[in-house]
XYZ file of C-alpha atoms in Angstrom:
670
model
C -14.057 21.233 -35.945
C -10.629 20.442 -37.424
C -9.282 16.916 -37.620
C -5.720 16.457 -36.386
C -3.242 15.925 -39.219
C -0.152 13.778 -39.158
C 3.198 15.121 -40.390
C 2.408 14.231 -43.992
C -0.823 16.180 -43.837
C -3.164 13.178 -43.960
C -6.175 12.962 -41.655
C -5.917 10.814 -38.564
C -7.395 7.364 -38.167
C -11.031 6.860 -39.022
C -13.240 7.859 -36.119
C -10.533 10.060 -34.564
C -12.268 13.170 -33.212
C -9.076 14.893 -32.049
C -9.370 18.671 -32.417
C -6.596 21.188 -33.099
C -6.880 24.881 -32.321
C -10.532 25.097 -31.289
C -11.788 26.722 -28.098
C -13.148 24.227 -25.609
C -16.821 24.251 -24.672
C -18.467 21.842 -22.272
C -20.256 19.919 -25.087
C -16.958 19.498 -26.969
C -15.264 18.369 -23.741
C -17.894 15.673 -23.243
C -17.545 14.554 -26.870
C -13.805 13.925 -26.591
C -13.426 12.861 -22.962
C -13.008 9.521 -21.284
C -13.699 8.656 -17.649
C -11.100 8.051 -14.930
C -11.921 7.478 -11.252
C -15.499 8.522 -11.987
C -14.580 11.885 -13.547
C -14.639 12.860 -17.260
C -11.153 13.823 -18.457
C -9.481 15.069 -21.611
C -5.805 14.937 -22.609
C -4.338 18.111 -24.088
C -1.067 19.064 -25.796
C 0.068 22.683 -26.190
C 2.558 23.170 -29.020
C 4.511 26.276 -28.031
C 6.337 26.385 -31.390
C 3.097 26.748 -33.337
C 1.071 28.549 -30.683
C -1.751 26.017 -30.868
C -3.166 23.152 -28.833
C -4.465 19.656 -29.499
C -7.530 18.215 -27.752
C -7.028 14.458 -27.930
C -9.742 11.915 -28.499
C -9.102 9.744 -25.428
C -10.405 6.586 -27.086
C -7.834 6.888 -29.878
C -4.886 8.518 -28.074
C -4.415 7.186 -24.526
C -0.818 8.506 -24.281
C 0.448 12.036 -24.877
C 3.901 10.991 -26.071
C 2.595 8.524 -28.655
C 0.428 11.254 -30.149
C 3.201 13.860 -30.228
C 5.777 11.488 -31.669
C 3.679 9.832 -34.355
C 1.057 12.461 -35.231
C 2.971 15.724 -34.731
C 6.632 14.821 -35.277
C 6.116 12.026 -37.808
C 8.080 9.365 -35.951
C 7.295 5.681 -36.243
C 6.319 3.731 -33.087
C 9.597 1.806 -33.323
C 11.590 5.031 -33.446
C 9.782 6.257 -30.335
C 10.318 3.001 -28.461
C 14.012 2.939 -29.332
C 14.728 5.927 -27.115
C 11.536 6.359 -25.108
C 13.158 7.612 -21.903
C 15.058 10.368 -23.716
C 11.883 11.404 -25.528
C 9.949 11.472 -22.238
C 12.651 13.646 -20.696
C 12.368 16.100 -23.601
C 8.630 16.585 -23.095
C 8.301 16.227 -19.312
C 11.580 17.552 -17.892
C 13.376 19.853 -20.350
C 13.246 23.483 -19.090
C 12.807 24.845 -22.641
C 10.467 22.180 -23.937
C 8.352 22.594 -27.056
C 5.251 20.860 -25.734
C 3.198 21.290 -22.578
C 1.233 18.149 -21.724
C -1.692 17.898 -19.373
C -5.111 16.622 -18.482
C -8.349 18.526 -17.969
C -10.859 16.820 -15.700
C -14.436 17.831 -14.966
C -15.706 17.962 -11.377
C -18.725 19.335 -9.563
C -19.255 20.966 -6.205
C -22.567 21.329 -4.413
C -23.940 24.634 -3.153
C -25.819 24.780 0.177
C -29.110 24.728 -1.741
C -28.128 21.482 -3.481
C -27.239 23.079 -6.822
C -24.285 21.398 -8.537
C -21.691 23.654 -10.181
C -19.159 22.195 -12.646
C -15.498 23.225 -12.661
C -12.385 22.109 -14.532
C -9.036 21.019 -13.097
C -5.801 21.225 -15.103
C -2.823 19.062 -14.178
C 0.310 17.579 -15.704
C 1.620 14.047 -15.284
C 3.153 13.109 -11.942
C 6.701 12.981 -13.344
C 6.516 16.459 -14.929
C 9.116 18.923 -13.581
C 7.463 22.026 -15.068
C 8.813 25.099 -13.261
C 6.674 27.990 -12.033
C 6.906 30.097 -15.196
C 5.819 27.211 -17.408
C 2.975 26.308 -15.035
C 1.727 29.915 -15.293
C 2.064 29.894 -19.070
C 0.239 26.567 -19.311
C -2.597 27.750 -17.077
C -3.052 31.088 -18.882
C -2.987 29.425 -22.302
C -5.734 26.973 -21.336
C -7.745 29.578 -19.413
C -8.046 31.747 -22.539
C -9.432 28.863 -24.586
C -11.876 27.303 -22.127
C -15.478 28.424 -21.686
C -15.192 31.397 -19.311
C -18.258 30.278 -17.396
C -16.333 27.234 -16.137
C -13.933 27.855 -13.234
C -10.461 26.446 -13.961
C -8.104 25.340 -11.175
C -4.510 24.148 -11.514
C -3.623 21.012 -9.539
C 0.103 20.524 -8.839
C 1.007 17.013 -9.919
C 3.821 16.539 -7.397
C 5.613 18.155 -4.468
C 8.077 19.864 -6.807
C 5.276 21.702 -8.585
C 3.757 22.697 -5.245
C 7.101 24.283 -4.364
C 7.285 26.060 -7.743
C 3.786 27.483 -7.287
C 4.525 28.793 -3.796
C 5.800 32.059 -5.287
C 2.832 32.435 -7.649
C -0.211 34.197 -6.248
C -3.453 32.224 -6.129
C -5.274 35.220 -7.597
C -3.211 34.716 -10.753
C -3.305 30.922 -10.787
C -6.174 29.455 -8.732
C -5.242 25.970 -7.558
C -6.390 22.912 -5.710
C -4.279 20.182 -4.102
C -4.868 16.504 -4.744
C -6.031 15.731 -1.223
C -8.435 18.678 -1.367
C -9.909 17.390 -4.614
C -10.137 13.711 -3.758
C -10.090 13.639 0.050
C -13.880 13.467 0.202
C -14.298 11.128 -2.748
C -17.537 9.182 -2.410
C -16.092 5.876 -3.583
C -12.468 4.781 -3.425
C -10.889 1.530 -4.548
C -8.802 -0.169 -1.856
C -8.352 -3.640 -3.353
C -9.692 -4.388 -6.831
C -11.766 -7.483 -7.427
C -15.231 -8.870 -7.989
C -17.544 -11.002 -5.869
C -21.128 -12.180 -5.712
C -22.563 -12.551 -2.247
C -25.027 -11.409 0.360
C -24.576 -7.834 1.557
C -24.464 -7.635 5.365
C -24.728 -4.015 6.505
C -23.719 -3.128 10.100
C -23.945 0.438 11.379
C -22.225 -0.178 14.719
C -19.710 -2.566 16.206
C -22.444 -3.913 18.496
C -24.553 -4.874 15.456
C -21.553 -6.600 13.905
C -20.628 -8.501 17.070
C -24.190 -9.764 17.437
C -24.048 -11.302 13.953
C -20.336 -12.168 13.616
C -20.764 -15.851 14.476
C -23.134 -16.309 11.521
C -20.929 -14.659 8.891
C -19.758 -17.000 6.153
C -17.612 -17.062 3.042
C -20.497 -15.901 0.817
C -21.123 -12.673 2.779
C -20.002 -9.155 1.824
C -19.487 -7.224 5.067
C -20.209 -3.485 5.113
C -19.626 -1.180 8.081
C -17.813 2.088 8.931
C -14.544 0.312 9.785
C -14.157 -3.432 9.749
C -12.481 -4.958 12.807
C -9.105 -6.627 12.435
C -10.598 -9.967 13.484
C -13.128 -10.074 10.628
C -13.455 -13.629 9.278
C -12.777 -14.634 5.696
C -15.739 -13.521 3.628
C -16.453 -12.637 -0.018
C -15.803 -8.896 0.199
C -15.408 -5.810 2.397
C -17.173 -2.446 2.158
C -15.987 0.448 4.342
C -18.426 3.322 4.745
C -15.812 5.604 6.366
C -12.308 6.542 5.108
C -9.485 4.088 5.716
C -6.026 3.595 4.232
C -5.134 0.835 1.721
C -2.421 -0.190 4.212
C -4.818 -1.021 7.059
C -4.719 -4.550 8.459
C -8.117 -5.316 6.959
C -7.043 -4.264 3.466
C -3.838 -6.278 3.756
C -6.106 -9.222 4.540
C -8.371 -8.392 1.593
C -5.342 -8.268 -0.690
C -3.992 -11.554 0.637
C -7.372 -13.240 0.280
C -7.979 -11.753 -3.168
C -11.345 -10.201 -2.284
C -12.735 -6.779 -3.295
C -12.539 -3.922 -0.810
C -13.550 -0.285 -1.209
C -14.723 2.835 0.568
C -18.374 3.440 -0.340
C -19.508 6.498 1.589
C -22.912 6.596 -0.093
C -23.796 3.024 0.820
C -26.812 4.076 2.890
C -28.305 5.778 -0.161
C -27.639 2.705 -2.320
C -29.162 0.410 0.292
C -32.298 2.554 0.543
C -32.651 2.958 -3.207
C -32.122 -0.669 -4.194
C -33.081 -2.515 -0.989
C -29.618 -4.056 -0.736
C -29.351 -4.848 2.991
C -29.343 -8.637 3.200
C -29.744 -8.900 -0.577
C -27.598 -10.844 -3.020
C -25.371 -8.488 -4.984
C -22.596 -8.382 -7.535
C -19.800 -6.260 -6.075
C -17.201 -4.891 -8.494
C -14.206 -2.812 -7.419
C -12.013 -1.195 -10.057
C -9.672 1.766 -9.857
C -12.181 3.921 -11.756
C -15.497 2.227 -10.932
C -17.124 0.709 -7.840
C -20.585 -0.823 -8.156
C -23.068 -2.876 -6.128
C -25.707 -4.444 -8.370
C -28.683 -6.368 -6.952
C -29.086 -9.941 -8.149
C -32.494 -11.628 -8.577
C -31.608 -14.284 -6.037
C -28.797 -16.427 -4.651
C -26.395 -17.140 -7.536
C -24.720 -20.472 -8.129
C -21.852 -19.515 -5.867
C -18.414 -21.004 -6.148
C -16.271 -21.138 -3.075
C -13.587 -18.440 -3.248
C -10.028 -19.261 -4.229
C -8.819 -19.038 -0.642
C -10.936 -22.093 0.195
C -8.427 -24.158 -1.784
C -5.415 -22.197 -0.498
C -2.785 -24.325 1.167
C 0.287 -22.684 2.657
C 3.309 -24.852 3.292
C 5.764 -23.897 6.025
C 9.086 -25.430 6.878
C 9.443 -27.949 9.674
C 10.163 -25.939 12.841
C 13.566 -26.482 14.428
C 12.903 -27.269 18.090
C 16.248 -28.575 19.239
C 18.530 -26.683 21.594
C 19.110 -23.179 20.230
C 20.463 -20.050 21.921
C 18.852 -16.667 22.273
C 20.639 -14.600 19.615
C 21.105 -10.913 18.865
C 19.140 -9.961 15.765
C 22.319 -9.054 13.897
C 23.469 -12.672 14.097
C 20.438 -14.033 12.260
C 19.972 -14.557 8.524
C 16.868 -15.281 6.475
C 17.702 -19.001 6.615
C 17.058 -18.936 10.380
C 13.288 -18.533 9.921
C 12.616 -22.178 10.840
C 14.191 -21.682 14.257
C 13.382 -18.064 15.142
C 10.453 -17.041 12.921
C 10.194 -15.064 9.727
C 10.076 -11.615 11.318
C 13.263 -12.089 13.341
C 15.041 -13.766 10.421
C 14.159 -10.903 8.048
C 15.446 -8.311 10.525
C 18.645 -10.303 10.873
C 18.964 -10.387 7.094
C 18.488 -6.614 7.041
C 21.411 -6.235 9.451
C 23.514 -8.317 7.051
C 22.478 -6.211 4.037
C 23.350 -2.965 5.826
C 26.604 -4.211 7.366
C 28.106 -6.238 4.506
C 26.884 -4.051 1.620
C 27.336 -7.054 -0.690
C 23.695 -7.724 -1.580
C 22.582 -6.993 -5.144
C 19.943 -4.291 -4.644
C 19.433 -3.258 -8.269
C 17.655 -6.342 -9.659
C 14.322 -4.501 -9.863
C 15.906 -1.852 -12.087
C 17.755 -4.408 -14.249
C 14.557 -6.124 -15.372
C 13.225 -5.187 -18.834
C 10.235 -2.812 -18.834
C 9.228 -2.943 -22.501
C 10.038 -1.066 -24.585
C 12.848 -0.189 -22.166
C 15.607 -2.812 -21.810
C 16.037 -1.771 -18.148
C 15.663 1.146 -15.728
C 19.312 1.561 -14.748
C 19.511 5.083 -16.142
C 16.645 6.123 -13.882
C 18.292 4.404 -10.919
C 21.493 6.335 -11.598
C 19.516 9.580 -11.486
C 17.899 8.621 -8.179
C 21.277 7.759 -6.649
C 23.145 10.770 -8.054
C 25.207 8.425 -10.240
C 24.092 9.378 -13.758
C 25.876 7.341 -16.416
C 27.546 4.996 -13.908
C 28.364 1.415 -14.863
C 26.199 -1.369 -13.372
C 28.950 -2.362 -10.934
C 29.127 1.178 -9.570
C 25.325 1.351 -9.325
C 25.279 -1.814 -7.214
C 27.829 -0.331 -4.822
C 26.026 3.018 -4.764
C 22.694 1.320 -4.033
C 24.181 -0.523 -1.045
C 25.672 2.723 0.268
C 22.396 4.615 -0.244
C 20.388 2.055 1.736
C 22.950 1.887 4.542
C 22.891 5.693 4.859
C 19.088 5.870 4.905
C 17.857 3.177 7.302
C 18.942 1.293 10.388
C 18.022 -2.187 11.511
C 16.696 -2.554 15.061
C 18.841 -3.826 17.899
C 17.406 -6.622 20.004
C 17.378 -10.351 20.645
C 15.370 -13.239 19.231
C 13.973 -16.045 21.380
C 13.966 -19.352 19.468
C 11.100 -21.803 18.995
C 13.068 -24.076 21.308
C 12.055 -21.992 24.351
C 8.397 -22.005 23.306
C 8.570 -25.787 22.886
C 10.185 -26.239 26.326
C 7.442 -24.121 27.877
C 4.606 -26.057 26.230
C 6.017 -29.475 27.056
C 6.599 -28.468 30.690
C 2.843 -28.427 31.367
C 0.683 -31.570 31.127
C -2.410 -29.336 31.191
C -1.194 -27.428 28.140
C -0.360 -30.642 26.294
C -3.802 -32.072 27.052
C -5.550 -28.864 25.925
C -3.578 -28.699 22.668
C -4.473 -32.338 22.003
C -8.178 -31.546 22.410
C -7.863 -28.557 20.068
C -6.131 -30.641 17.404
C -8.882 -33.238 17.619
C -11.597 -30.574 17.312
C -9.914 -29.154 14.205
C -9.549 -32.589 12.625
C -13.242 -33.320 13.250
C -14.187 -29.761 12.174
C -16.057 -29.361 15.453
C -15.862 -25.592 15.155
C -18.479 -24.979 17.843
C -15.934 -25.986 20.489
C -12.767 -24.639 18.806
C -13.178 -21.072 20.087
C -13.826 -22.048 23.737
C -10.843 -24.414 23.642
C -8.630 -21.626 22.246
C -9.698 -19.165 24.925
C -9.074 -21.725 27.671
C -5.616 -22.486 26.271
C -4.717 -18.795 26.033
C -5.675 -18.292 29.676
C -3.592 -21.318 30.629
C -0.532 -20.106 28.684
C -0.651 -16.688 30.351
C -0.889 -18.256 33.811
C 1.547 -21.185 33.580
C 4.921 -20.627 35.293
C 7.978 -20.846 33.052
C 10.610 -23.541 33.669
C 13.780 -22.132 35.205
C 15.715 -22.945 32.036
C 13.359 -20.786 29.954
C 13.279 -17.939 32.480
C 17.067 -17.879 32.701
C 17.507 -17.814 28.933
C 15.131 -14.863 28.562
C 16.341 -12.715 31.425
C 19.990 -13.507 30.694
C 19.606 -12.196 27.139
C 18.789 -8.594 28.114
C 20.553 -7.943 31.462
C 21.331 -4.295 30.703
C 17.723 -3.478 29.797
C 16.464 -5.124 32.981
C 19.120 -3.597 35.229
C 18.558 -0.036 34.015
C 14.755 -0.219 33.864
C 14.577 0.526 30.151
C 11.255 0.308 28.359
C 11.125 -2.761 26.133
C 8.963 -3.904 23.218
C 8.108 -7.593 22.825
C 7.001 -8.704 19.332
C 5.796 -11.912 17.731
C 7.980 -13.854 15.282
C 6.068 -16.963 14.282
C 6.844 -19.339 11.451
C 3.212 -18.750 10.364
C 3.381 -15.031 9.561
C 5.060 -12.760 7.027
C 4.826 -15.494 4.400
C 3.982 -15.163 0.689
C 0.221 -15.729 0.591
C -0.208 -15.543 4.369
C 0.830 -12.254 5.948
C -1.050 -12.781 9.258
C -1.305 -8.990 9.543
C -2.783 -8.062 12.907
C -3.280 -11.662 13.999
C -0.539 -12.037 16.600
C 0.107 -9.724 19.531
C 2.926 -7.400 20.490
C 3.419 -5.729 23.874
C 4.934 -2.268 23.558
C 5.213 -1.126 27.186
C 7.370 -3.530 29.196
C 9.525 -2.732 32.255
C 11.355 -5.183 34.494
C 11.594 -8.951 34.747
C 8.005 -9.822 35.631
C 6.507 -7.702 32.873
C 8.985 -9.156 30.402
C 8.044 -12.742 31.252
C 4.342 -11.872 31.174
C 4.762 -10.208 27.774
C 6.526 -13.261 26.326
C 3.698 -15.514 27.549
C 1.165 -13.055 26.104
C 2.823 -13.247 22.684
C 2.994 -17.056 22.889
C -0.696 -17.127 23.812
C -1.639 -15.122 20.700
C -0.632 -18.154 18.625
C -3.694 -19.879 20.116
C -6.254 -17.100 19.682
C -9.503 -18.316 18.087
C -8.952 -16.155 15.034
C -5.331 -17.146 14.400
C -6.177 -20.833 14.796
C -9.124 -20.576 12.375
C -7.182 -18.640 9.737
C -4.231 -21.031 9.820
C -6.570 -24.010 9.634
C -8.310 -22.507 6.591
C -4.912 -22.052 4.932
C -3.892 -25.642 5.669
C -1.243 -24.782 8.260
C -1.090 -27.519 10.868
C -1.125 -26.688 14.570
C 1.684 -29.229 14.984
C 3.975 -27.167 12.751
C 3.275 -23.749 14.260
C 5.581 -22.179 16.840
C 6.236 -18.694 18.111
C 9.568 -16.977 18.331
C 9.766 -13.662 20.171
C 11.736 -10.462 19.564
C 12.757 -8.324 22.554
C 13.933 -4.787 21.793
C 14.582 -1.575 23.621
C 11.808 0.916 22.908
C 12.835 3.630 20.431
C 10.752 6.841 20.692
C 9.298 7.812 17.335
C 8.581 11.259 15.990
C 6.898 9.681 12.991
C 5.909 6.105 12.288
C 4.493 4.395 9.286
C 4.250 1.698 6.680
C 5.313 1.654 3.063
C 4.571 -0.936 0.411
C 6.737 -1.068 -2.680
C 3.792 -0.901 -5.053
C 0.635 1.074 -5.685
C -2.014 -1.087 -3.942
C -4.874 0.069 -6.158
C -2.985 -0.097 -9.498
C -1.239 -3.406 -9.806
C 0.302 -2.590 -13.191
C 2.092 0.484 -11.766
C 5.797 -0.374 -11.429
C 6.882 3.180 -10.643
C 5.282 4.127 -7.362
C 5.775 3.248 -3.709
C 2.833 3.918 -1.395
C 3.748 5.348 2.006
C 1.562 6.073 5.063
C 2.639 7.761 8.280
C 1.400 9.399 11.442
C 3.029 10.935 14.530
C 4.222 8.220 16.895
C 4.078 4.465 16.437
C 3.597 2.719 13.071
C 0.905 0.566 14.710
C -1.437 3.562 14.546
C -1.322 3.431 10.753
C -2.507 -0.154 10.423
C -4.896 -0.473 13.366
C -7.219 2.250 12.118
C -7.100 4.461 15.225
C -6.155 7.406 12.977
C -6.348 8.114 9.263
C -2.685 8.508 8.248
C -1.011 10.942 5.905
C -0.640 9.138 2.587
C 1.908 9.614 -0.203
C 2.941 8.145 -3.538
C 6.628 8.355 -4.473
C 7.834 7.653 -8.002
C 10.990 5.535 -7.723
C 11.697 5.641 -11.465
C 11.485 9.227 -12.738
C 11.396 10.674 -9.215
C 8.973 12.989 -7.441
C 6.181 12.455 -4.962
C 2.654 13.608 -4.268
C 0.342 13.815 -1.305
C -2.710 11.573 -1.566
C -4.348 12.371 1.776
C -3.390 14.464 4.808
C -5.473 12.212 7.069
C -6.430 12.976 10.638
C -3.467 15.356 10.989
C -5.315 17.966 8.929
C -2.091 19.275 7.389
C 0.726 18.072 5.196
C 4.222 17.266 6.430
C 6.985 19.860 5.960
C 8.795 19.687 2.634
C 12.062 18.515 4.232
C 10.276 15.582 5.860
C 8.595 14.669 2.576
C 12.014 14.728 0.895
C 13.340 12.346 3.543
C 10.365 10.056 2.911
C 11.228 10.075 -0.803
C 14.660 8.660 0.074
C 12.986 6.051 2.268
C 10.721 5.074 -0.646
C 13.697 4.505 -2.948
C 15.374 2.490 -0.186
C 12.290 0.283 0.078
C 12.408 -0.301 -3.671
C 16.089 -1.269 -3.486
C 15.469 -3.660 -0.589
C 12.737 -5.278 -2.674
C 15.429 -6.579 -5.042
C 16.922 -8.640 -2.209
C 13.985 -9.618 -0.006
C 11.565 -10.601 -2.772
C 13.862 -13.521 -3.536
C 12.606 -15.225 -6.728
C 10.536 -12.302 -8.053
C 12.084 -8.834 -8.112
C 8.603 -7.400 -8.670
C 7.279 -8.983 -5.477
C 6.251 -6.056 -3.293
C 7.430 -5.586 0.296
C 5.531 -4.314 3.330
C 7.933 -2.315 5.535
C 7.107 -0.844 8.939
C 9.390 1.987 10.002
C 9.799 4.825 12.429
C 11.642 8.137 12.354
C 13.393 9.341 15.495
C 13.600 12.936 16.695
C 16.988 13.130 14.999
C 15.514 12.121 11.644
C 16.962 8.597 11.541
C 14.809 5.867 9.994
C 14.553 2.527 11.801
C 12.989 -0.464 10.049
C 11.004 -2.535 12.561
C 9.473 -5.088 10.180
C 9.986 -6.242 6.610
C 7.821 -8.840 4.901
C 6.171 -9.735 1.582
C 3.133 -7.639 0.714
C 0.187 -9.832 -0.172
C -1.169 -8.784 -3.579
């Protein structure tokens, strides 16, 4: 075994087991490897100039470029940091590069008789633009130096590498795609965190519903797919696949509780007797554990018990029904956050004056900023900051459209409520029950009030304002969509994902009025009332605006968040989910969506999961989604207000003509 030498010929740091030039056996692999996402892995560097390779000790050398710069090229760390992006480009993107960088990971597959067979997977970093010839060279070089008894597969790190490999026969370069390798992963982090609580295992929805009333903040709920109306508890465990962008995971993120997919939970429960037991539940990107505790711990109430969300005083005075494009973000106190954000989006797209590059201006040590990367994404390499701001506004305006429609103000909701003595009396009883914490009667009162809202006639003034706002849609029999826009949703720290209702199939006057009442009634659902009360949001301050839009048929619908939900330190990637049809199908769990990560710094994207569709999207569609991901990142600079790193949650749809329409934009609870 040969120790790696630095440029001066001195041995590496004490304890450094890095090997240069040796063939790789399984014992040597295990000696040098670390563990990521439950799999042993080893970083490697092939030096094409010297015809040798370096097997890095992962505990000493966590980054390829640091090792190459300081241990092979003799640079100081300061010299590397001074021009890090240029150095990265030389090793990850240059067509005639000296070094080939990658990772070998060890996996196993099970034969029908239960025998486990190990195999190795070779991949580069996600930003690597290695063309087909270099990928072949890299694979053949490693194949010749790895124990021949171990199968070796090449995993394309991004869509560009998949395209490059399309002309290379699989007999020459055996390969595996990311979703094929990890699609059946036993345990997957959805929202990192840690909790101690009592594990409550439910195999069916009927079992859950029978026990739901007894669930409390110290419980950890485990079932195939948690319902959207799950109460606030200590943690979630999904035993079937689900996306990190589901409503329940958005809630987990907002509440700061651990959530994961644990497909082998039944085996853990049987082995350790965990059902109903007190456990310590830890969720990390690379490790998910459920450890039995000897008994009930000295539990502290979770942080959300002290959470208090403040909302602005609702504006209830006379206000007109307005087209969405006439609203701005400052109108949230009169029309709701959702409508105000869509109005602000219209302004951003129409005026093109918003500064959309703030995210890229911020220092990312050791980088002073990311403007050079932004220029590359926009096709404006080397442009001055002023030109980049203009180019960013143009890019966003070319990529997405804001929805047309009208917003009904809180004023109409207030007129409706005050027109009915029965409604006023019922709301008074509900407020009293909440003040006295008489929760045994809160749910029945909410259900009674919802029934009353849906059945109470509207005053003529309210009816006229609603029907007069969309005469063309009513006259021509167009299909309409009616959405909620409360002042108690889409807020930092309180997303209210899945709490309020929308009605997506509306035709004619009667259905329109019924749909508006239905949306108003969702403000009084037992779950929404309980969650707002827990967050300190007063019933007196809560009103519902309503958005009325013409239905836009969608070829593809989805959600993107301008972050990587399972890696909070990752500032590069945007996570995007989609499925044919409506974006609601992504978040409500009716299908498992196609899932992608798009790098909005160096560029490139990769498929995480092909979901229920069973196949990936065409390359041209994935390229369009990459542009959408960059657009989401640019919009983050404007809509995150005080924190340019504050992630956004954007619902969108793609029409048959390939146009993207944004239907919702809000803070992403992290």
